[in-house]
C-alpha atoms as a PDB file:
ATOM      1  CA  UNK A   1     -76.713 -91.439 -75.491  1.00  0.00           C
ATOM      2  CA  UNK A   2     -72.989 -92.467 -75.710  1.00  0.00           C
ATOM      3  CA  UNK A   3     -73.917 -96.172 -75.808  1.00  0.00           C
ATOM      4  CA  UNK A   4     -76.269 -95.550 -78.727  1.00  0.00           C
ATOM      5  CA  UNK A   5     -73.496 -93.647 -80.547  1.00  0.00           C
ATOM      6  CA  UNK A   6     -71.128 -96.596 -80.029  1.00  0.00           C
ATOM      7  CA  UNK A   7     -73.679 -99.074 -81.340  1.00  0.00           C
ATOM      8  CA  UNK A   8     -74.285 -96.882 -84.381  1.00  0.00           C
ATOM      9  CA  UNK A   9     -70.531 -96.701 -85.014  1.00  0.00           C
ATOM     10  CA  UNK A  10     -70.172-100.475 -84.830  1.00  0.00           C
ATOM     11  CA  UNK A  11     -73.085-100.935 -87.156  1.00  0.00           C
ATOM     12  CA  UNK A  12     -71.550 -98.464 -89.570  1.00  0.00           C
ATOM     13  CA  UNK A  13     -68.260-100.357 -89.530  1.00  0.00           C
ATOM     14  CA  UNK A  14     -69.981-103.616 -90.349  1.00  0.00           C
ATOM     15  CA  UNK A  15     -71.818-101.954 -93.203  1.00  0.00           C
ATOM     16  CA  UNK A  16     -68.557-100.587 -94.545  1.00  0.00           C
ATOM     17  CA  UNK A  17     -67.126-104.067 -94.629  1.00  0.00           C
ATOM     18  CA  UNK A  18     -70.097-105.345 -96.486  1.00  0.00           C
ATOM     19  CA  UNK A  19     -69.899-102.510 -98.945  1.00  0.00           C
ATOM     20  CA  UNK A  20     -66.239-103.214 -99.574  1.00  0.00           C
ATOM     21  CA  UNK A  21     -67.079-106.762-100.421  1.00  0.00           C
ATOM     22  CA  UNK A  22     -69.635-105.659-102.903  1.00  0.00           C
ATOM     23  CA  UNK A  23     -67.581-102.813-104.303  1.00  0.00           C
ATOM     24  CA  UNK A  24     -68.139-103.850-107.761  1.00  0.00           C
ATOM     25  CA  UNK A  25     -71.845-103.526-107.586  1.00  0.00           C
ATOM     26  CA  UNK A  26     -72.986 -99.904-108.104  1.00  0.00           C
ATOM     27  CA  UNK A  27     -76.371-100.519-106.582  1.00  0.00           C
ATOM     28  CA  UNK A  28     -74.719-101.717-103.472  1.00  0.00           C
ATOM     29  CA  UNK A  29     -72.540 -98.623-103.461  1.00  0.00           C
ATOM     30  CA  UNK A  30     -75.518 -96.306-103.761  1.00  0.00           C
ATOM     31  CA  UNK A  31     -77.320 -98.196-101.056  1.00  0.00           C
ATOM     32  CA  UNK A  32     -74.278 -97.909 -98.866  1.00  0.00           C
ATOM     33  CA  UNK A  33     -74.003 -94.187 -99.474  1.00  0.00           C
ATOM     34  CA  UNK A  34     -77.681 -93.747 -98.715  1.00  0.00           C
ATOM     35  CA  UNK A  35     -77.364 -95.702 -95.523  1.00  0.00           C
ATOM     36  CA  UNK A  36     -74.317 -93.660 -94.577  1.00  0.00           C
ATOM     37  CA  UNK A  37     -76.229 -90.429 -95.152  1.00  0.00           C
ATOM     38  CA  UNK A  38     -79.094 -91.732 -93.076  1.00  0.00           C
ATOM     39  CA  UNK A  39     -76.724 -92.750 -90.338  1.00  0.00           C
ATOM     40  CA  UNK A  40     -74.995 -89.362 -90.471  1.00  0.00           C
ATOM     41  CA  UNK A  41     -78.353 -87.607 -90.284  1.00  0.00           C
ATOM     42  CA  UNK A  42     -79.414 -89.777 -87.380  1.00  0.00           C
ATOM     43  CA  UNK A  43     -76.145 -89.101 -85.598  1.00  0.00           C
ATOM     44  CA  UNK A  44     -76.565 -85.372 -86.182  1.00  0.00           C
ATOM     45  CA  UNK A  45     -80.123 -85.521 -84.919  1.00  0.00           C
ATOM     46  CA  UNK A  46     -78.989 -87.476 -81.888  1.00  0.00           C
ATOM     47  CA  UNK A  47     -76.330 -84.858 -81.152  1.00  0.00           C
ATOM     48  CA  UNK A  48     -78.884 -82.056 -81.450  1.00  0.00           C
ATOM     49  CA  UNK A  49     -81.288 -84.019 -79.292  1.00  0.00           C
ATOM     50  CA  UNK A  50     -78.581 -84.603 -76.711  1.00  0.00           C
ATOM     51  CA  UNK A  51     -77.725 -80.896 -76.733  1.00  0.00           C
ATOM     52  CA  UNK A  52     -81.394 -79.922 -76.425  1.00  0.00           C
ATOM     53  CA  UNK A  53     -81.876 -82.386 -73.582  1.00  0.00           C
ATOM     54  CA  UNK A  54     -78.793 -81.029 -71.831  1.00  0.00           C
ATOM     55  CA  UNK A  55     -80.089 -77.455 -72.201  1.00  0.00           C
ATOM     56  CA  UNK A  56     -83.506 -78.495 -70.924  1.00  0.00           C
ATOM     57  CA  UNK A  57     -81.923 -80.260 -67.977  1.00  0.00           C
ATOM     58  CA  UNK A  58     -79.897 -77.129 -67.208  1.00  0.00           C
ATOM     59  CA  UNK A  59     -83.000 -74.978 -67.539  1.00  0.00           C
ATOM     60  CA  UNK A  60     -84.912 -77.278 -65.220  1.00  0.00           C
ATOM     61  CA  UNK A  61     -82.060 -77.017 -62.733  1.00  0.00           C
ATOM     62  CA  UNK A  62     -82.254 -73.210 -62.922  1.00  0.00           C
ATOM     63  CA  UNK A  63     -86.030 -73.376 -62.549  1.00  0.00           C
ATOM     64  CA  UNK A  64     -85.605 -75.635 -59.539  1.00  0.00           C
ATOM     65  CA  UNK A  65     -83.054 -73.269 -58.013  1.00  0.00           C
ATOM     66  CA  UNK A  66     -85.353 -70.305 -58.694  1.00  0.00           C
ATOM     67  CA  UNK A  67     -88.309 -72.194 -57.236  1.00  0.00           C
ATOM     68  CA  UNK A  68     -86.334 -73.036 -54.112  1.00  0.00           C
ATOM     69  CA  UNK A  69     -85.313 -69.359 -53.799  1.00  0.00           C
ATOM     70  CA  UNK A  70     -88.916 -68.221 -54.242  1.00  0.00           C
ATOM     71  CA  UNK A  71     -90.041 -70.796 -51.694  1.00  0.00           C
ATOM     72  CA  UNK A  72     -87.408 -69.557 -49.250  1.00  0.00           C
ATOM     73  CA  UNK A  73     -88.454 -65.933 -49.784  1.00  0.00           C
ATOM     74  CA  UNK A  74     -92.128 -66.870 -49.338  1.00  0.00           C
ATOM     75  CA  UNK A  75     -91.353 -68.760 -46.141  1.00  0.00           C
ATOM     76  CA  UNK A  76     -89.370 -65.801 -44.807  1.00  0.00           C
ATOM     77  CA  UNK A  77     -92.188 -63.415 -45.701  1.00  0.00           C
ATOM     78  CA  UNK A  78     -94.752 -65.713 -44.092  1.00  0.00           C
ATOM     79  CA  UNK A  79     -92.589 -65.893 -40.981  1.00  0.00           C
ATOM     80  CA  UNK A  80     -92.275 -62.098 -40.905  1.00  0.00           C
ATOM     81  CA  UNK A  81     -96.019 -61.727 -41.386  1.00  0.00           C
ATOM     82  CA  UNK A  82     -96.710 -64.178 -38.572  1.00  0.00           C
ATOM     83  CA  UNK A  83     -94.291 -62.269 -36.336  1.00  0.00           C
ATOM     84  CA  UNK A  84     -95.884 -58.926 -37.201  1.00  0.00           C
ATOM     85  CA  UNK A  85     -99.391 -60.325 -36.677  1.00  0.00           C
ATOM     86  CA  UNK A  86     -98.397 -61.816 -33.328  1.00  0.00           C
ATOM     87  CA  UNK A  87     -96.788 -58.557 -32.168  1.00  0.00           C
ATOM     88  CA  UNK A  88     -99.808 -56.582 -33.362  1.00  0.00           C
ATOM     89  CA  UNK A  89    -102.111 -58.961 -31.513  1.00  0.00           C
ATOM     90  CA  UNK A  90    -100.061 -58.654 -28.331  1.00  0.00           C
ATOM     91  CA  UNK A  91     -99.988 -54.852 -28.677  1.00  0.00           C
ATOM     92  CA  UNK A  92    -103.751 -54.701 -29.201  1.00  0.00           C
ATOM     93  CA  UNK A  93    -104.393 -56.963 -26.224  1.00  0.00           C
ATOM     94  CA  UNK A  94    -102.026 -54.894 -24.080  1.00  0.00           C
ATOM     95  CA  UNK A  95    -103.695 -51.668 -25.229  1.00  0.00           C
ATOM     96  CA  UNK A  96    -107.165 -53.034 -24.510  1.00  0.00           C
ATOM     97  CA  UNK A  97    -106.087 -54.211 -21.061  1.00  0.00           C
ATOM     98  CA  UNK A  98    -104.538 -50.795 -20.339  1.00  0.00           C
ATOM     99  CA  UNK A  99    -107.684 -49.008 -21.537  1.00  0.00           C
ATOM    100  CA  UNK A 100    -109.837 -51.303 -19.401  1.00  0.00           C
ATOM    101  CA  UNK A 101    -107.644 -50.651 -16.370  1.00  0.00           C
ATOM    102  CA  UNK A 102    -107.782 -46.878 -16.895  1.00  0.00           C
ATOM    103  CA  UNK A 103    -111.541 -47.012 -17.457  1.00  0.00           C
ATOM    104  CA  UNK A 104    -111.955 -48.985 -14.219  1.00  0.00           C
ATOM    105  CA  UNK A 105    -109.781 -46.500 -12.322  1.00  0.00           C
ATOM    106  CA  UNK A 106    -111.705 -43.583 -13.823  1.00  0.00           C
ATOM    107  CA  UNK A 107    -115.025 -45.171 -12.892  1.00  0.00           C
ATOM    108  CA  UNK A 108    -113.847 -45.802  -9.330  1.00  0.00           C
ATOM    109  CA  UNK A 109    -112.533 -42.244  -9.040  1.00  0.00           C
ATOM    110  CA  UNK A 110    -115.830 -40.898 -10.395  1.00  0.00           C
ATOM    111  CA  UNK A 111    -117.754 -42.890  -7.788  1.00  0.00           C
ATOM    112  CA  UNK A 112    -115.494 -41.596  -5.027  1.00  0.00           C
ATOM    113  CA  UNK A 113    -115.973 -38.024  -6.273  1.00  0.00           C
ATOM    114  CA  UNK A 114    -119.742 -38.529  -6.282  1.00  0.00           C
ATOM    115  CA  UNK A 115    -119.567 -39.797  -2.693  1.00  0.00           C
ATOM    116  CA  UNK A 116    -117.471 -36.783  -1.676  1.00  0.00           C
ATOM    117  CA  UNK A 117    -119.924 -34.437  -3.380  1.00  0.00           C
ATOM    118  CA  UNK A 118    -122.817 -36.071  -1.539  1.00  0.00           C
ATOM    119  CA  UNK A 119    -120.949 -35.741   1.752  1.00  0.00           C
ATOM    120  CA  UNK A 120    -120.203 -32.079   1.038  1.00  0.00           C
ATOM    121  CA  UNK A 121    -123.836 -31.520   0.109  1.00  0.00           C
ATOM    122  CA  UNK A 122    -124.959 -33.050   3.394  1.00  0.00           C
ATOM    123  CA  UNK A 123    -122.451 -30.937   5.343  1.00  0.00           C
ATOM    124  CA  UNK A 124    -123.526 -27.754   3.544  1.00  0.00           C
ATOM    125  CA  UNK A 125    -127.179 -28.630   4.080  1.00  0.00           C
ATOM    126  CA  UNK A 126    -126.579 -29.170   7.794  1.00  0.00           C
ATOM    127  CA  UNK A 127    -124.688 -25.882   8.034  1.00  0.00           C
ATOM    128  CA  UNK A 128    -127.476 -24.072   6.218  1.00  0.00           C
ATOM    129  CA  UNK A 129    -130.011 -25.549   8.633  1.00  0.00           C
ATOM    130  CA  UNK A 130    -127.811 -24.457  11.549  1.00  0.00           C
ATOM    131  CA  UNK A 131    -127.547 -20.952  10.053  1.00  0.00           C
ATOM    132  CA  UNK A 132    -131.323 -20.850   9.672  1.00  0.00           C
ATOM    133  CA  UNK A 133    -131.696 -21.784  13.337  1.00  0.00           C
ATOM    134  CA  UNK A 134    -129.251 -19.027  14.279  1.00  0.00           C
ATOM    135  CA  UNK A 135    -131.199 -16.541  12.152  1.00  0.00           C
ATOM    136  CA  UNK A 136    -134.407 -17.588  13.912  1.00  0.00           C
ATOM    137  CA  UNK A 137    -132.701 -17.083  17.277  1.00  0.00           C
ATOM    138  CA  UNK A 138    -131.458 -13.660  16.171  1.00  0.00           C
ATOM    139  CA  UNK A 139    -134.966 -12.751  15.024  1.00  0.00           C
ATOM    140  CA  UNK A 140    -136.239 -13.765  18.457  1.00  0.00           C
ATOM    141  CA  UNK A 141    -133.580 -11.644  20.156  1.00  0.00           C
ATOM    142  CA  UNK A 142    -134.436  -8.679  17.935  1.00  0.00           C
ATOM    143  CA  UNK A 143    -138.120  -9.078  18.780  1.00  0.00           C
ATOM    144  CA  UNK A 144    -137.234  -9.245  22.474  1.00  0.00           C
ATOM    145  CA  UNK A 145    -135.087  -6.148  22.061  1.00  0.00           C
ATOM    146  CA  UNK A 146    -137.974  -4.314  20.413  1.00  0.00           C
ATOM    147  CA  UNK A 147    -140.266  -5.272  23.266  1.00  0.00           C
ATOM    148  CA  UNK A 148    -137.606  -4.135  25.752  1.00  0.00           C
ATOM    149  CA  UNK A 149    -137.315  -0.809  23.924  1.00  0.00           C
ATOM    150  CA  UNK A 150    -141.071  -0.323  24.088  1.00  0.00           C
ATOM    151  CA  UNK A 151    -141.092  -1.110  27.798  1.00  0.00           C
ATOM    152  CA  UNK A 152    -138.144   1.240  28.264  1.00  0.00           C
ATOM    153  CA  UNK A 153    -140.062   4.061  26.544  1.00  0.00           C
ATOM    154  CA  UNK A 154    -143.067   3.374  28.772  1.00  0.00           C
ATOM    155  CA  UNK A 155    -140.899   3.435  31.905  1.00  0.00           C
ATOM    156  CA  UNK A 156    -139.331   6.709  30.782  1.00  0.00           C
ATOM    157  CA  UNK A 157    -142.749   8.283  30.177  1.00  0.00           C
ATOM    158  CA  UNK A 158    -143.944   7.067  33.577  1.00  0.00           C
ATOM    159  CA  UNK A 159    -140.927   8.638  35.245  1.00  0.00           C
ATOM    160  CA  UNK A 160    -141.644  11.952  33.511  1.00  0.00           C
ATOM    161  CA  UNK A 161    -145.319  11.851  34.493  1.00  0.00           C
ATOM    162  CA  UNK A 162    -144.434  11.001  38.080  1.00  0.00           C
ATOM    163  CA  UNK A 163    -141.973  13.880  38.263  1.00  0.00           C
ATOM    164  CA  UNK A 164    -144.588  16.277  36.860  1.00  0.00           C
ATOM    165  CA  UNK A 165    -147.219  15.090  39.323  1.00  0.00           C
ATOM    166  CA  UNK A 166    -144.858  15.539  42.247  1.00  0.00           C
ATOM    167  CA  UNK A 167    -143.892  18.992  41.003  1.00  0.00           C
ATOM    168  CA  UNK A 168    -140.242  18.297  41.432  1.00  0.00           C
ATOM    169  CA  UNK A 169    -139.391  19.696  38.054  1.00  0.00           C
ATOM    170  CA  UNK A 170    -136.649  17.175  37.582  1.00  0.00           C
ATOM    171  CA  UNK A 171    -135.459  16.764  34.067  1.00  0.00           C
ATOM    172  CA  UNK A 172    -133.835  13.813  32.568  1.00  0.00           C
ATOM    173  CA  UNK A 173    -130.777  14.318  30.382  1.00  0.00           C
ATOM    174  CA  UNK A 174    -131.532  15.121  26.801  1.00  0.00           C
ATOM    175  CA  UNK A 175    -131.272  12.070  24.645  1.00  0.00           C
ATOM    176  CA  UNK A 176    -130.952  11.700  20.903  1.00  0.00           C
ATOM    177  CA  UNK A 177    -134.013  10.354  19.217  1.00  0.00           C
ATOM    178  CA  UNK A 178    -133.905   6.606  18.905  1.00  0.00           C
ATOM    179  CA  UNK A 179    -134.297   5.299  15.378  1.00  0.00           C
ATOM    180  CA  UNK A 180    -137.425   3.354  14.825  1.00  0.00           C
ATOM    181  CA  UNK A 181    -136.779  -0.318  14.367  1.00  0.00           C
ATOM    182  CA  UNK A 182    -138.606  -1.702  11.414  1.00  0.00           C
ATOM    183  CA  UNK A 183    -138.400  -5.195  10.097  1.00  0.00           C
ATOM    184  CA  UNK A 184    -138.487  -3.796   6.590  1.00  0.00           C
ATOM    185  CA  UNK A 185    -135.245  -1.860   7.234  1.00  0.00           C
ATOM    186  CA  UNK A 186    -131.803  -3.463   7.626  1.00  0.00           C
ATOM    187  CA  UNK A 187    -131.264  -4.394  11.263  1.00  0.00           C
ATOM    188  CA  UNK A 188    -128.211  -3.478  13.233  1.00  0.00           C
ATOM    189  CA  UNK A 189    -126.542  -6.263  15.201  1.00  0.00           C
ATOM    190  CA  UNK A 190    -128.367  -6.767  18.459  1.00  0.00           C
ATOM    191  CA  UNK A 191    -125.070  -6.645  20.385  1.00  0.00           C
ATOM    192  CA  UNK A 192    -124.573  -3.046  19.163  1.00  0.00           C
ATOM    193  CA  UNK A 193    -128.110  -2.066  20.157  1.00  0.00           C
ATOM    194  CA  UNK A 194    -127.741  -3.548  23.611  1.00  0.00           C
ATOM    195  CA  UNK A 195    -124.366  -1.847  24.052  1.00  0.00           C
ATOM    196  CA  UNK A 196    -125.985   1.520  23.138  1.00  0.00           C
ATOM    197  CA  UNK A 197    -128.948   1.017  25.471  1.00  0.00           C
ATOM    198  CA  UNK A 198    -126.990   0.066  28.574  1.00  0.00           C
ATOM    199  CA  UNK A 199    -125.490   3.571  29.263  1.00  0.00           C
ATOM    200  CA  UNK A 200    -128.824   5.248  28.531  1.00  0.00           C
ATOM    201  CA  UNK A 201    -130.629   2.994  30.986  1.00  0.00           C
ATOM    202  CA  UNK A 202    -127.928   3.697  33.552  1.00  0.00           C
ATOM    203  CA  UNK A 203    -128.443   7.449  33.011  1.00  0.00           C
ATOM    204  CA  UNK A 204    -132.197   7.082  33.461  1.00  0.00           C
ATOM    205  CA  UNK A 205    -131.729   5.097  36.618  1.00  0.00           C
ATOM    206  CA  UNK A 206    -129.158   7.588  37.922  1.00  0.00           C
ATOM    207  CA  UNK A 207    -131.806   9.729  39.835  1.00  0.00           C
ATOM    208  CA  UNK A 208    -131.239  11.743  43.110  1.00  0.00           C
ATOM    209  CA  UNK A 209    -132.192   9.903  46.340  1.00  0.00           C
ATOM    210  CA  UNK A 210    -135.054  12.281  47.157  1.00  0.00           C
ATOM    211  CA  UNK A 211    -136.638  11.599  43.825  1.00  0.00           C
ATOM    212  CA  UNK A 212    -136.286   7.849  44.257  1.00  0.00           C
ATOM    213  CA  UNK A 213    -137.865   8.028  47.753  1.00  0.00           C
ATOM    214  CA  UNK A 214    -140.737  10.133  46.462  1.00  0.00           C
ATOM    215  CA  UNK A 215    -141.180   7.786  43.595  1.00  0.00           C
ATOM    216  CA  UNK A 216    -141.355   4.830  45.971  1.00  0.00           C
ATOM    217  CA  UNK A 217    -143.970   6.616  48.087  1.00  0.00           C
ATOM    218  CA  UNK A 218    -146.093   7.391  45.082  1.00  0.00           C
ATOM    219  CA  UNK A 219    -145.907   3.928  43.590  1.00  0.00           C
ATOM    220  CA  UNK A 220    -149.667   3.715  43.521  1.00  0.00           C
ATOM    221  CA  UNK A 221    -149.910   7.043  41.750  1.00  0.00           C
ATOM    222  CA  UNK A 222    -147.397   5.998  39.100  1.00  0.00           C
ATOM    223  CA  UNK A 223    -149.249   2.741  38.674  1.00  0.00           C
ATOM    224  CA  UNK A 224    -152.484   4.629  38.053  1.00  0.00           C
ATOM    225  CA  UNK A 225    -150.688   7.008  35.701  1.00  0.00           C
ATOM    226  CA  UNK A 226    -149.317   4.033  33.785  1.00  0.00           C
ATOM    227  CA  UNK A 227    -152.836   2.681  33.469  1.00  0.00           C
END
């Protein structure tokens, strides 16, 4: 723009010289004035254009600076977003792995608990079977005890009949009535029953010698009486 201004100034100077030469001619003077006005207008327009171009250049510089700032901010935000996404991904993967590990441990523990429950069930079942066998044995002992009691009553009756037949008039010690054993009633422990019967049997067997000798001599009679 400065070179153009210089060329315009030189041209103006040459025109001034020409105008001076033709000073006497009014037409030349008017033409010179017109050309000077045109040149002044062109110079003014050039100055305004230069100013406008300078402002536009400055504005473009500001736009460039703003664009670079926006680009920098966008890059920083993109970097932050990538970092956040990566951390979130790592956290999710870590959480899923932890959940999978806990689920595996829980499943293994559940299987072990099931195995323990099955073992306990088998042990309880075996113990129940053993208890059932013991109950069967106790039932057999109770039945044997009942049979023994019946035989004991028969022996006692035979002893009484034998004593009456011999006329000895011996009396056995009074005994409390024995409770009838019924399967429908609750049973006492067979150890208690046996412990109660032992002294009574000893009392029954505790007979004077004469009576025992007479009883041995009349064995056939007692056998017939039993029949």
